[in-house]
């Protein structure tokens, strides 16, 4: 059907008709908002590289959680900053750990809010790497054991879902077994399946106080040029029992999102990471871009590429504006 029979512009003439044929829509029901919890009371420390985001003590976090839920955002993902770090990240699986305490209190006050926890050791180790170090390298199998303990302690505290972000081999299967053997067969795993070694995590590392003290994370996170490898990682995580797969970062990795959606058809999440947030926020603060319009376009792009869920520091802004 060629011109003049076909005229694409007919369906673009008014907002009413554009809305009728629109293929993708944002819904605050698909958003997950990250939080950084710290020990103490009345702590509300703004993260300088991520304007509008804070390290919050549990009392302050609870207030924010209520607001988040009232805005129609169904889920949060929690990151903890412990008061003590050690080589094994022991505070990460302590019953009295910061995330475990935050979940318990949140579940008392607002059980409806869906609580996802990030499972990783980097915030808890004194060297800032995502696992136990043996001979200068992150020791995969020893780390997996610690991650299982951490995931289990989150589930015991009442977490609705766990999300391992460490990129150790075999951790999804080990966590699945650990949860199942302890009565948590109903707790889903959202795996950071294709997580790249990205410079876009820079601001997060300030927020979570988790920058590696030596070296970098390229020995465990993926090499950004690789797409086929990402498909293998996703396939493995699904085989090991992942319920939701995640691609991270999001904005410049939509080819990965699209391919993973087409190949596997699984529920898929993207993590719109700290550096992506900061780029947009900073440009908006300089009044060089229209934040709301750009944000809508960026987040819609995630959905168009195949994302079902979007983890984003913009969740509240979007929920307010939609
Ligand atoms: C690891 C973790 C990181 C992020 C989420 N989980 C940091 C890293 O891998 O260095 C990054 C999130 C962001 O940049 O917003 N616990």
mmCIF file of C-alpha atoms and ligand atoms in Angstrom:
data_model
loop_
_atom_site.group_PDB
_atom_site.id
_atom_site.type_symbol
_atom_site.label_atom_id
_atom_site.label_comp_id
_atom_site.label_asym_id
_atom_site.label_seq_id
_atom_site.Cartn_x
_atom_site.Cartn_y
_atom_site.Cartn_z
ATOM 1 C CA UNK A 1 0.000 0.000 0.000
ATOM 2 C CA UNK A 2 1.916 2.979 -1.239
ATOM 3 C CA UNK A 3 1.332 6.731 -1.189
ATOM 4 C CA UNK A 4 -1.146 8.334 -1.801
ATOM 5 C CA UNK A 5 -3.375 5.491 -0.547
ATOM 6 C CA UNK A 6 -1.202 5.183 2.515
ATOM 7 C CA UNK A 7 -0.706 8.362 4.514
ATOM 8 C CA UNK A 8 0.900 7.710 7.913
ATOM 9 C CA UNK A 9 0.105 11.231 9.031
ATOM 10 C CA UNK A 10 -3.668 10.506 9.198
ATOM 11 C CA UNK A 11 -3.170 8.741 12.515
ATOM 12 C CA UNK A 12 -0.886 11.456 13.892
ATOM 13 C CA UNK A 13 -3.157 14.441 13.442
ATOM 14 C CA UNK A 14 -4.602 14.844 16.920
ATOM 15 C CA UNK A 15 -3.733 13.689 20.399
ATOM 16 C CA UNK A 16 -6.967 11.678 20.529
ATOM 17 C CA UNK A 17 -6.050 9.537 17.551
ATOM 18 C CA UNK A 18 -2.386 9.293 18.536
ATOM 19 C CA UNK A 19 -3.437 7.982 21.936
ATOM 20 C CA UNK A 20 -5.733 5.423 20.304
ATOM 21 C CA UNK A 21 -2.915 3.844 18.305
ATOM 22 C CA UNK A 22 -0.162 4.245 20.895
ATOM 23 C CA UNK A 23 1.688 0.935 21.347
ATOM 24 C CA UNK A 24 3.508 1.495 24.613
ATOM 25 C CA UNK A 25 2.465 3.230 27.806
ATOM 26 C CA UNK A 26 4.125 3.970 31.122
ATOM 27 C CA UNK A 27 2.387 2.923 34.295
ATOM 28 C CA UNK A 28 3.636 3.599 37.805
ATOM 29 C CA UNK A 29 2.686 -0.020 38.607
ATOM 30 C CA UNK A 30 5.813 -1.075 36.728
ATOM 31 C CA UNK A 31 8.235 1.044 38.736
ATOM 32 C CA UNK A 32 10.589 -0.011 41.484
ATOM 33 C CA UNK A 33 12.241 2.706 43.588
ATOM 34 C CA UNK A 34 15.701 2.151 45.142
ATOM 35 C CA UNK A 35 16.462 3.204 48.735
ATOM 36 C CA UNK A 36 19.697 3.452 50.711
ATOM 37 C CA UNK A 37 19.221 2.727 54.413
ATOM 38 C CA UNK A 38 21.707 3.571 57.156
ATOM 39 C CA UNK A 39 21.894 3.089 60.919
ATOM 40 C CA UNK A 40 20.820 5.863 63.283
ATOM 41 C CA UNK A 41 17.764 8.054 63.738
ATOM 42 C CA UNK A 42 16.569 11.093 61.849
ATOM 43 C CA UNK A 43 19.333 10.674 59.289
ATOM 44 C CA UNK A 44 18.541 12.197 55.918
ATOM 45 C CA UNK A 45 21.814 12.730 54.102
ATOM 46 C CA UNK A 46 21.550 13.882 50.515
ATOM 47 C CA UNK A 47 23.805 12.064 48.047
ATOM 48 C CA UNK A 48 25.643 14.907 46.332
ATOM 49 C CA UNK A 49 25.967 13.181 42.959
ATOM 50 C CA UNK A 50 22.296 12.119 42.967
ATOM 51 C CA UNK A 51 20.191 15.184 43.826
ATOM 52 C CA UNK A 52 16.939 14.300 45.574
ATOM 53 C CA UNK A 53 18.248 10.899 46.747
ATOM 54 C CA UNK A 54 19.239 10.302 50.351
ATOM 55 C CA UNK A 55 20.842 7.898 52.731
ATOM 56 C CA UNK A 56 17.971 7.402 55.175
ATOM 57 C CA UNK A 57 17.761 5.960 58.648
ATOM 58 C CA UNK A 58 14.903 3.508 59.090
ATOM 59 C CA UNK A 59 12.498 6.062 60.652
ATOM 60 C CA UNK A 60 12.982 8.406 57.680
ATOM 61 C CA UNK A 61 12.829 5.529 55.223
ATOM 62 C CA UNK A 62 9.453 4.463 56.603
ATOM 63 C CA UNK A 63 8.011 7.917 55.894
ATOM 64 C CA UNK A 64 9.328 7.827 52.354
ATOM 65 C CA UNK A 65 8.027 4.295 51.880
ATOM 66 C CA UNK A 66 4.505 5.404 52.762
ATOM 67 C CA UNK A 67 4.724 8.283 50.301
ATOM 68 C CA UNK A 68 6.043 5.944 47.616
ATOM 69 C CA UNK A 69 3.169 3.539 48.117
ATOM 70 C CA UNK A 70 0.617 6.342 48.106
ATOM 71 C CA UNK A 71 1.945 7.500 44.750
ATOM 72 C CA UNK A 72 1.028 4.116 43.290
ATOM 73 C CA UNK A 73 4.543 2.665 43.148
ATOM 74 C CA UNK A 74 4.164 -0.936 44.288
ATOM 75 C CA UNK A 75 7.752 -1.894 45.048
ATOM 76 C CA UNK A 76 11.064 -0.735 46.496
ATOM 77 C CA UNK A 77 14.553 -2.210 46.265
ATOM 78 C CA UNK A 78 16.717 -1.844 49.356
ATOM 79 C CA UNK A 79 20.447 -1.243 49.681
ATOM 80 C CA UNK A 80 22.057 -1.174 53.101
ATOM 81 C CA UNK A 81 25.050 0.732 54.399
ATOM 82 C CA UNK A 82 26.369 -1.061 57.490
ATOM 83 C CA UNK A 83 28.142 0.631 60.385
ATOM 84 C CA UNK A 84 30.930 -1.928 60.260
ATOM 85 C CA UNK A 85 32.615 -3.482 57.254
ATOM 86 C CA UNK A 86 34.929 -6.491 57.228
ATOM 87 C CA UNK A 87 36.690 -8.636 54.584
ATOM 88 C CA UNK A 88 33.746 -11.064 54.321
ATOM 89 C CA UNK A 89 30.933 -8.534 54.454
ATOM 90 C CA UNK A 90 29.484 -10.281 57.512
ATOM 91 C CA UNK A 91 27.059 -7.463 58.297
ATOM 92 C CA UNK A 92 25.326 -8.374 55.041
ATOM 93 C CA UNK A 93 23.823 -11.535 56.481
ATOM 94 C CA UNK A 94 23.446 -10.508 60.111
ATOM 95 C CA UNK A 95 19.967 -10.841 61.567
ATOM 96 C CA UNK A 96 20.474 -7.356 63.006
ATOM 97 C CA UNK A 97 21.846 -5.968 59.744
ATOM 98 C CA UNK A 98 20.517 -2.669 58.488
ATOM 99 C CA UNK A 99 18.489 -4.110 55.616
ATOM 100 C CA UNK A 100 17.074 -6.897 57.785
ATOM 101 C CA UNK A 101 15.943 -4.350 60.391
ATOM 102 C CA UNK A 102 14.487 -2.069 57.736
ATOM 103 C CA UNK A 103 12.446 -4.913 56.235
ATOM 104 C CA UNK A 104 11.087 -6.004 59.622
ATOM 105 C CA UNK A 105 9.931 -2.509 60.496
ATOM 106 C CA UNK A 106 8.535 -1.819 57.073
ATOM 107 C CA UNK A 107 6.577 -5.052 57.070
ATOM 108 C CA UNK A 108 5.044 -4.052 60.422
ATOM 109 C CA UNK A 109 3.974 -0.628 59.205
ATOM 110 C CA UNK A 110 3.198 -1.183 55.546
ATOM 111 C CA UNK A 111 2.988 -4.878 54.657
ATOM 112 C CA UNK A 112 1.429 -4.105 51.259
ATOM 113 C CA UNK A 113 4.564 -2.457 49.887
ATOM 114 C CA UNK A 114 6.516 -5.096 47.940
ATOM 115 C CA UNK A 115 10.080 -5.316 49.249
ATOM 116 C CA UNK A 116 12.920 -6.447 47.023
ATOM 117 C CA UNK A 117 16.469 -6.636 48.383
ATOM 118 C CA UNK A 118 19.725 -6.266 46.541
ATOM 119 C CA UNK A 119 21.890 -9.270 47.392
ATOM 120 C CA UNK A 120 25.568 -8.356 47.108
ATOM 121 C CA UNK A 121 28.542 -7.905 49.386
ATOM 122 C CA UNK A 122 30.111 -4.711 48.022
ATOM 123 C CA UNK A 123 28.422 -2.414 50.539
ATOM 124 C CA UNK A 124 29.522 -4.680 53.394
ATOM 125 C CA UNK A 125 33.144 -5.550 52.592
ATOM 126 C CA UNK A 126 35.983 -3.273 53.759
ATOM 127 C CA UNK A 127 37.680 -3.681 50.348
ATOM 128 C CA UNK A 128 34.497 -2.807 48.425
ATOM 129 C CA UNK A 129 34.501 -5.869 46.155
ATOM 130 C CA UNK A 130 31.394 -7.987 45.704
ATOM 131 C CA UNK A 131 32.804 -11.059 47.428
ATOM 132 C CA UNK A 132 35.482 -12.753 49.474
ATOM 133 C CA UNK A 133 39.031 -12.080 48.249
ATOM 134 C CA UNK A 134 41.432 -15.002 47.863
ATOM 135 C CA UNK A 135 44.901 -14.290 46.415
ATOM 136 C CA UNK A 136 43.845 -10.869 45.160
ATOM 137 C CA UNK A 137 40.762 -12.121 43.311
ATOM 138 C CA UNK A 138 37.087 -12.423 44.166
ATOM 139 C CA UNK A 139 36.626 -16.069 45.128
ATOM 140 C CA UNK A 140 33.499 -17.224 43.297
ATOM 141 C CA UNK A 141 32.437 -20.308 45.224
ATOM 142 C CA UNK A 142 33.211 -18.940 48.698
ATOM 143 C CA UNK A 143 31.258 -15.804 47.792
ATOM 144 C CA UNK A 144 28.236 -17.784 46.626
ATOM 145 C CA UNK A 145 27.982 -19.344 50.099
ATOM 146 C CA UNK A 146 27.922 -15.892 51.684
ATOM 147 C CA UNK A 147 25.310 -14.675 49.189
ATOM 148 C CA UNK A 148 23.036 -17.597 50.037
ATOM 149 C CA UNK A 149 23.253 -16.628 53.722
ATOM 150 C CA UNK A 150 22.493 -13.016 52.859
ATOM 151 C CA UNK A 151 19.495 -13.867 50.674
ATOM 152 C CA UNK A 152 18.160 -16.197 53.335
ATOM 153 C CA UNK A 153 18.495 -13.564 56.052
ATOM 154 C CA UNK A 154 16.524 -11.147 53.864
ATOM 155 C CA UNK A 155 13.769 -13.700 53.334
ATOM 156 C CA UNK A 156 13.689 -14.460 57.069
ATOM 157 C CA UNK A 157 13.265 -10.744 57.759
ATOM 158 C CA UNK A 158 10.274 -10.696 55.400
ATOM 159 C CA UNK A 159 11.625 -9.696 51.983
ATOM 160 C CA UNK A 160 9.149 -10.436 49.190
ATOM 161 C CA UNK A 161 11.833 -10.956 46.533
ATOM 162 C CA UNK A 162 15.633 -11.130 46.398
ATOM 163 C CA UNK A 163 17.787 -9.684 43.647
ATOM 164 C CA UNK A 164 21.389 -10.919 43.431
ATOM 165 C CA UNK A 165 23.583 -8.278 41.759
ATOM 166 C CA UNK A 166 27.037 -9.738 42.330
ATOM 167 C CA UNK A 167 27.563 -11.626 39.014
ATOM 168 C CA UNK A 168 29.167 -14.700 40.640
ATOM 169 C CA UNK A 169 28.682 -17.908 38.638
ATOM 170 C CA UNK A 170 26.072 -20.274 40.010
ATOM 171 C CA UNK A 171 24.616 -17.927 42.588
ATOM 172 C CA UNK A 172 21.039 -18.025 41.328
ATOM 173 C CA UNK A 173 20.859 -21.813 41.626
ATOM 174 C CA UNK A 174 22.524 -21.794 45.047
ATOM 175 C CA UNK A 175 20.193 -19.083 46.352
ATOM 176 C CA UNK A 176 17.173 -20.949 44.951
ATOM 177 C CA UNK A 177 18.225 -24.128 46.770
ATOM 178 C CA UNK A 178 18.971 -22.220 49.979
ATOM 179 C CA UNK A 179 15.582 -20.531 49.947
ATOM 180 C CA UNK A 180 13.714 -23.750 49.093
ATOM 181 C CA UNK A 181 15.403 -25.765 51.822
ATOM 182 C CA UNK A 182 14.434 -23.196 54.416
ATOM 183 C CA UNK A 183 10.772 -22.809 53.633
ATOM 184 C CA UNK A 184 10.988 -19.907 51.185
ATOM 185 C CA UNK A 185 10.064 -21.640 47.962
ATOM 186 C CA UNK A 186 7.579 -18.834 47.300
ATOM 187 C CA UNK A 187 10.174 -16.045 47.330
ATOM 188 C CA UNK A 188 11.078 -15.161 43.746
ATOM 189 C CA UNK A 189 14.545 -14.306 42.468
ATOM 190 C CA UNK A 190 15.100 -11.350 40.185
ATOM 191 C CA UNK A 191 18.602 -11.906 38.872
ATOM 192 C CA UNK A 192 20.833 -9.159 37.607
ATOM 193 C CA UNK A 193 21.442 -11.540 34.707
ATOM 194 C CA UNK A 194 23.245 -9.275 32.271
ATOM 195 C CA UNK A 195 25.041 -6.776 34.438
ATOM 196 C CA UNK A 196 27.848 -4.921 32.749
ATOM 197 C CA UNK A 197 31.019 -3.459 34.266
ATOM 198 C CA UNK A 198 29.824 0.093 33.699
ATOM 199 C CA UNK A 199 31.068 3.572 34.513
ATOM 200 C CA UNK A 200 27.409 4.507 34.929
ATOM 201 C CA UNK A 201 27.437 3.091 38.479
ATOM 202 C CA UNK A 202 29.754 5.887 39.682
ATOM 203 C CA UNK A 203 27.199 7.963 41.642
ATOM 204 C CA UNK A 204 25.716 4.814 43.239
ATOM 205 C CA UNK A 205 29.073 3.949 44.720
ATOM 206 C CA UNK A 206 29.067 7.274 46.535
ATOM 207 C CA UNK A 207 25.504 6.591 47.713
ATOM 208 C CA UNK A 208 26.261 3.055 48.875
ATOM 209 C CA UNK A 209 29.865 3.735 49.938
ATOM 210 C CA UNK A 210 30.864 0.712 47.896
ATOM 211 C CA UNK A 211 33.668 1.743 45.525
ATOM 212 C CA UNK A 212 36.327 -1.000 45.276
ATOM 213 C CA UNK A 213 39.484 -0.114 47.218
ATOM 214 C CA UNK A 214 41.705 -1.694 44.526
ATOM 215 C CA UNK A 215 41.182 -2.777 40.940
ATOM 216 C CA UNK A 216 37.718 -2.791 39.386
ATOM 217 C CA UNK A 217 34.799 -5.140 38.820
ATOM 218 C CA UNK A 218 35.703 -6.330 35.313
ATOM 219 C CA UNK A 219 36.666 -9.762 36.629
ATOM 220 C CA UNK A 220 33.037 -10.519 37.428
ATOM 221 C CA UNK A 221 30.719 -8.009 35.752
ATOM 222 C CA UNK A 222 30.294 -8.296 31.979
ATOM 223 C CA UNK A 223 32.345 -6.629 29.269
ATOM 224 C CA UNK A 224 30.150 -3.920 27.652
ATOM 225 C CA UNK A 225 30.915 -4.923 24.025
ATOM 226 C CA UNK A 226 29.302 -8.369 24.458
ATOM 227 C CA UNK A 227 25.753 -9.229 23.438
ATOM 228 C CA UNK A 228 25.923 -12.973 22.755
ATOM 229 C CA UNK A 229 27.516 -13.500 26.144
ATOM 230 C CA UNK A 230 24.587 -11.662 27.725
ATOM 231 C CA UNK A 231 22.199 -14.172 26.144
ATOM 232 C CA UNK A 232 24.224 -17.028 27.650
ATOM 233 C CA UNK A 233 24.153 -15.365 31.073
ATOM 234 C CA UNK A 234 20.399 -14.880 30.855
ATOM 235 C CA UNK A 235 19.855 -18.495 29.737
ATOM 236 C CA UNK A 236 21.934 -19.795 32.639
ATOM 237 C CA UNK A 237 20.089 -17.710 35.210
ATOM 238 C CA UNK A 238 16.733 -18.913 33.872
ATOM 239 C CA UNK A 239 17.955 -22.513 34.059
ATOM 240 C CA UNK A 240 19.094 -21.933 37.632
ATOM 241 C CA UNK A 241 15.667 -20.659 38.608
ATOM 242 C CA UNK A 242 15.507 -16.907 38.048
ATOM 243 C CA UNK A 243 11.892 -15.686 37.961
ATOM 244 C CA UNK A 244 12.685 -12.270 36.535
ATOM 245 C CA UNK A 245 15.777 -11.362 34.563
ATOM 246 C CA UNK A 246 17.395 -7.967 34.609
ATOM 247 C CA UNK A 247 19.549 -5.996 32.221
ATOM 248 C CA UNK A 248 21.727 -3.268 33.683
ATOM 249 C CA UNK A 249 22.474 -0.467 32.834
ATOM 250 C CA UNK A 250 19.402 0.385 30.782
ATOM 251 C CA UNK A 251 19.682 3.401 28.486
ATOM 252 C CA UNK A 252 22.538 2.279 26.278
ATOM 253 C CA UNK A 253 21.782 -1.428 26.533
ATOM 254 C CA UNK A 254 18.381 -1.587 24.847
ATOM 255 C CA UNK A 255 19.722 -3.984 22.229
ATOM 256 C CA UNK A 256 20.350 -6.429 25.069
ATOM 257 C CA UNK A 257 16.870 -5.820 26.472
ATOM 258 C CA UNK A 258 15.226 -6.375 23.111
ATOM 259 C CA UNK A 259 17.162 -9.539 22.317
ATOM 260 C CA UNK A 260 16.592 -11.016 25.782
ATOM 261 C CA UNK A 261 12.863 -10.322 25.516
ATOM 262 C CA UNK A 262 12.592 -11.852 22.061
ATOM 263 C CA UNK A 263 14.730 -14.902 22.862
ATOM 264 C CA UNK A 264 13.383 -15.767 26.292
ATOM 265 C CA UNK A 265 10.023 -14.029 26.725
ATOM 266 C CA UNK A 266 10.578 -13.908 30.478
ATOM 267 C CA UNK A 267 9.479 -11.102 32.778
ATOM 268 C CA UNK A 268 12.254 -8.586 32.298
ATOM 269 C CA UNK A 269 13.481 -5.677 34.393
ATOM 270 C CA UNK A 270 15.865 -2.875 33.516
ATOM 271 C CA UNK A 271 17.901 -0.890 36.004
ATOM 272 C CA UNK A 272 17.995 2.758 35.005
ATOM 273 C CA UNK A 273 21.218 3.288 36.945
ATOM 274 C CA UNK A 274 22.644 6.149 38.960
ATOM 275 C CA UNK A 275 24.824 7.597 36.181
ATOM 276 C CA UNK A 276 21.859 7.674 33.810
ATOM 277 C CA UNK A 277 19.804 9.438 36.472
ATOM 278 C CA UNK A 278 22.555 11.956 37.154
ATOM 279 C CA UNK A 279 23.091 12.798 33.490
ATOM 280 C CA UNK A 280 19.446 13.687 33.001
ATOM 281 C CA UNK A 281 19.074 15.445 36.365
ATOM 282 C CA UNK A 282 22.202 17.545 35.882
ATOM 283 C CA UNK A 283 21.249 18.657 32.401
ATOM 284 C CA UNK A 284 17.754 19.498 33.663
ATOM 285 C CA UNK A 285 19.135 21.535 36.564
ATOM 286 C CA UNK A 286 21.165 23.539 34.070
ATOM 287 C CA UNK A 287 17.890 24.035 32.172
ATOM 288 C CA UNK A 288 19.418 22.558 29.043
ATOM 289 C CA UNK A 289 16.758 19.895 28.582
ATOM 290 C CA UNK A 290 13.058 19.484 29.317
ATOM 291 C CA UNK A 291 13.271 16.930 32.122
ATOM 292 C CA UNK A 292 9.712 15.674 32.028
ATOM 293 C CA UNK A 293 9.623 15.189 28.270
ATOM 294 C CA UNK A 294 13.048 13.551 28.149
ATOM 295 C CA UNK A 295 12.208 11.280 31.032
ATOM 296 C CA UNK A 296 8.987 10.105 29.448
ATOM 297 C CA UNK A 297 10.838 9.391 26.235
ATOM 298 C CA UNK A 298 13.647 7.491 27.981
ATOM 299 C CA UNK A 299 11.362 5.368 30.160
ATOM 300 C CA UNK A 300 8.999 4.647 27.272
ATOM 301 C CA UNK A 301 12.030 3.486 25.305
ATOM 302 C CA UNK A 302 12.697 0.869 27.986
ATOM 303 C CA UNK A 303 9.184 -0.483 27.652
ATOM 304 C CA UNK A 304 9.233 -0.388 23.863
ATOM 305 C CA UNK A 305 12.455 -2.432 23.908
ATOM 306 C CA UNK A 306 10.755 -5.086 26.023
ATOM 307 C CA UNK A 307 11.141 -4.181 29.699
ATOM 308 C CA UNK A 308 8.235 -5.069 31.954
ATOM 309 C CA UNK A 309 9.669 -3.510 35.099
ATOM 310 C CA UNK A 310 11.773 -0.387 35.514
ATOM 311 C CA UNK A 311 14.003 0.225 38.501
ATOM 312 C CA UNK A 312 14.524 3.965 38.532
ATOM 313 C CA UNK A 313 15.428 6.823 40.865
ATOM 314 C CA UNK A 314 12.855 8.815 38.874
ATOM 315 C CA UNK A 315 9.950 6.627 39.989
ATOM 316 C CA UNK A 316 8.340 9.244 42.218
ATOM 317 C CA UNK A 317 8.782 12.058 39.720
ATOM 318 C CA UNK A 318 7.119 10.014 37.048
ATOM 319 C CA UNK A 319 4.328 8.791 39.316
ATOM 320 C CA UNK A 320 3.575 12.411 40.224
ATOM 321 C CA UNK A 321 3.649 13.540 36.607
ATOM 322 C CA UNK A 322 1.729 10.742 34.963
HETATM 323 C C1 LIG B 1 25.957 -3.867 43.644
HETATM 324 C C2 LIG B 1 25.130 -2.907 42.880
HETATM 325 C C3 LIG B 1 25.573 -1.799 42.171
HETATM 326 C C4 LIG B 1 24.437 -1.196 41.634
HETATM 327 C C5 LIG B 1 23.351 -1.938 42.029
HETATM 328 N N1 LIG B 1 23.795 -3.004 42.778
HETATM 329 C C6 LIG B 1 26.918 -1.213 42.044
HETATM 330 C C7 LIG B 1 28.014 -1.942 41.408
HETATM 331 O O1 LIG B 1 27.851 -3.021 40.844
HETATM 332 O O2 LIG B 1 29.118 -1.414 41.503
HETATM 333 C C8 LIG B 1 24.447 0.053 40.783
HETATM 334 C C9 LIG B 1 23.172 0.802 40.730
HETATM 335 C C10 LIG B 1 23.274 2.185 40.195
HETATM 336 O O3 LIG B 1 24.321 2.634 39.659
HETATM 337 O O4 LIG B 1 22.280 2.895 40.304
HETATM 338 N N2 LIG B 1 25.493 -4.023 44.959
#
